[in-house]
Amino acid sequence: MTSDLNGGNCILSSMAKERVKIGTLDQAQVVGAKGKYTVFFDGIQWKGEPLVLSSSRQPYEARIFKSLDGAIAELLRIGLNEASIKITAKKEND
């Protein structure tokens, strides 16, 4: 299995969609807190790190969603119908 364009752990939506079709990707996790959510794909790692969804505008960086709804909508568009959600709370001093 190959990773993204530069050999990192980021994957474009179009690439993820193809991997969902062939059954390589079937689990995702939305991780983040208020206004900063990232999508990770469970069960698949590249060089010890999980694959993370990126955008076509910035294919070498993790895509940050402003809302949980936006992240879930993108997963539905890719073809996944299940995802876990992990909310990370910020400390008051941050």
Short mmCIF file of C-alpha atoms in Angstrom, two decimals:
data_model
loop_
_atom_site.label_atom_id
_atom_site.label_comp_id
_atom_site.label_asym_id
_atom_site.label_seq_id
_atom_site.Cartn_x
_atom_site.Cartn_y
_atom_site.Cartn_z
CA MET A 1 0.00 0.00 0.00
CA THR A 2 1.21 3.49 -0.76
CA SER A 3 0.57 6.65 1.18
CA ASP A 4 -0.03 10.08 -0.28
CA LEU A 5 1.88 12.06 -2.89
CA ASN A 6 4.99 12.77 -0.81
CA GLY A 7 5.22 9.51 1.11
CA GLY A 8 3.68 11.01 4.27
CA ASN A 9 0.62 9.91 6.17
CA CYS A 10 -1.84 12.38 4.57
CA ILE A 11 -4.45 11.12 2.12
CA LEU A 12 -6.69 13.08 -0.25
CA SER A 13 -10.47 12.57 -0.18
CA SER A 14 -10.42 11.16 -3.71
CA MET A 15 -7.75 8.62 -2.76
CA ALA A 16 -9.65 7.70 0.42
CA LYS A 17 -12.86 7.24 -1.57
CA GLU A 18 -11.15 4.73 -3.87
CA ARG A 19 -9.76 2.84 -0.88
CA VAL A 20 -13.22 2.70 0.69
CA LYS A 21 -14.59 1.23 -2.57
CA ILE A 22 -12.05 -1.59 -2.56
CA GLY A 23 -12.42 -2.17 1.18
CA THR A 24 -9.00 -1.00 2.33
CA LEU A 25 -10.46 1.81 4.46
CA ASP A 26 -13.51 1.08 6.56
CA GLN A 27 -13.02 2.93 9.87
CA ALA A 28 -12.46 6.57 10.71
CA GLN A 29 -12.11 8.70 13.80
CA VAL A 30 -12.86 12.41 14.07
CA VAL A 31 -10.59 13.97 16.69
CA GLY A 32 -10.54 17.53 17.94
CA ALA A 33 -12.16 20.30 19.88
CA LYS A 34 -14.27 23.35 19.17
CA GLY A 35 -13.50 24.53 15.63
CA LYS A 36 -10.53 22.20 14.98
CA TYR A 37 -11.45 18.66 13.93
CA THR A 38 -9.23 16.23 12.05
CA VAL A 39 -10.14 12.89 10.42
CA PHE A 40 -7.91 9.87 11.04
CA PHE A 41 -8.40 6.46 9.43
CA ASP A 42 -8.26 3.61 11.94
CA GLY A 43 -6.53 0.33 11.25
CA ILE A 44 -4.14 1.64 8.60
CA GLN A 45 -0.80 3.14 9.46
CA TRP A 46 1.97 4.56 7.33
CA LYS A 47 5.42 4.54 8.87
CA GLY A 48 3.87 4.08 12.32
CA GLU A 49 1.33 6.89 12.00
CA PRO A 50 -2.37 6.65 11.08
CA LEU A 51 -3.51 8.05 7.75
CA VAL A 52 -5.04 11.51 8.10
CA LEU A 53 -7.36 13.25 5.65
CA SER A 54 -5.90 16.20 3.74
CA SER A 55 -7.32 18.68 1.25
CA SER A 56 -6.36 19.12 -2.38
CA ARG A 57 -5.27 22.70 -1.63
CA GLN A 58 -2.85 21.57 1.06
CA PRO A 59 -2.18 17.90 0.35
CA TYR A 60 0.78 17.64 2.71
CA GLU A 61 -1.06 18.85 5.82
CA ALA A 62 -3.96 17.44 7.79
CA ARG A 63 -7.29 18.98 6.81
CA ILE A 64 -8.84 20.94 9.69
CA PHE A 65 -12.63 21.11 9.81
CA LYS A 66 -14.32 24.01 11.58
CA SER A 67 -17.28 21.87 12.59
CA LEU A 68 -17.96 18.29 13.53
CA ASP A 69 -20.80 18.28 10.98
CA GLY A 70 -18.35 19.20 8.21
CA ALA A 71 -16.02 16.34 9.10
CA ILE A 72 -18.88 13.82 9.22
CA ALA A 73 -20.30 15.12 5.92
CA GLU A 74 -16.92 14.58 4.26
CA LEU A 75 -16.76 11.01 5.58
CA LEU A 76 -20.22 10.35 4.16
CA ARG A 77 -19.10 11.79 0.82
CA ILE A 78 -16.09 9.48 0.85
CA GLY A 79 -18.40 6.52 1.45
CA LEU A 80 -17.95 5.70 5.12
CA ASN A 81 -21.09 5.39 7.21
CA GLU A 82 -19.46 4.82 10.60
CA ALA A 83 -16.97 6.89 12.56
CA SER A 84 -15.96 7.35 16.15
CA ILE A 85 -15.63 10.81 17.64
CA LYS A 86 -13.03 11.85 20.20
CA ILE A 87 -13.45 15.32 21.69
CA THR A 88 -10.24 16.72 23.13
CA ALA A 89 -10.78 19.42 25.73
CA LYS A 90 -8.37 22.34 26.02
CA LYS A 91 -6.90 23.15 29.40
CA GLU A 92 -7.94 26.50 30.89
CA ASN A 93 -4.34 27.78 30.84
CA ASP A 94 -3.92 27.16 27.06
#
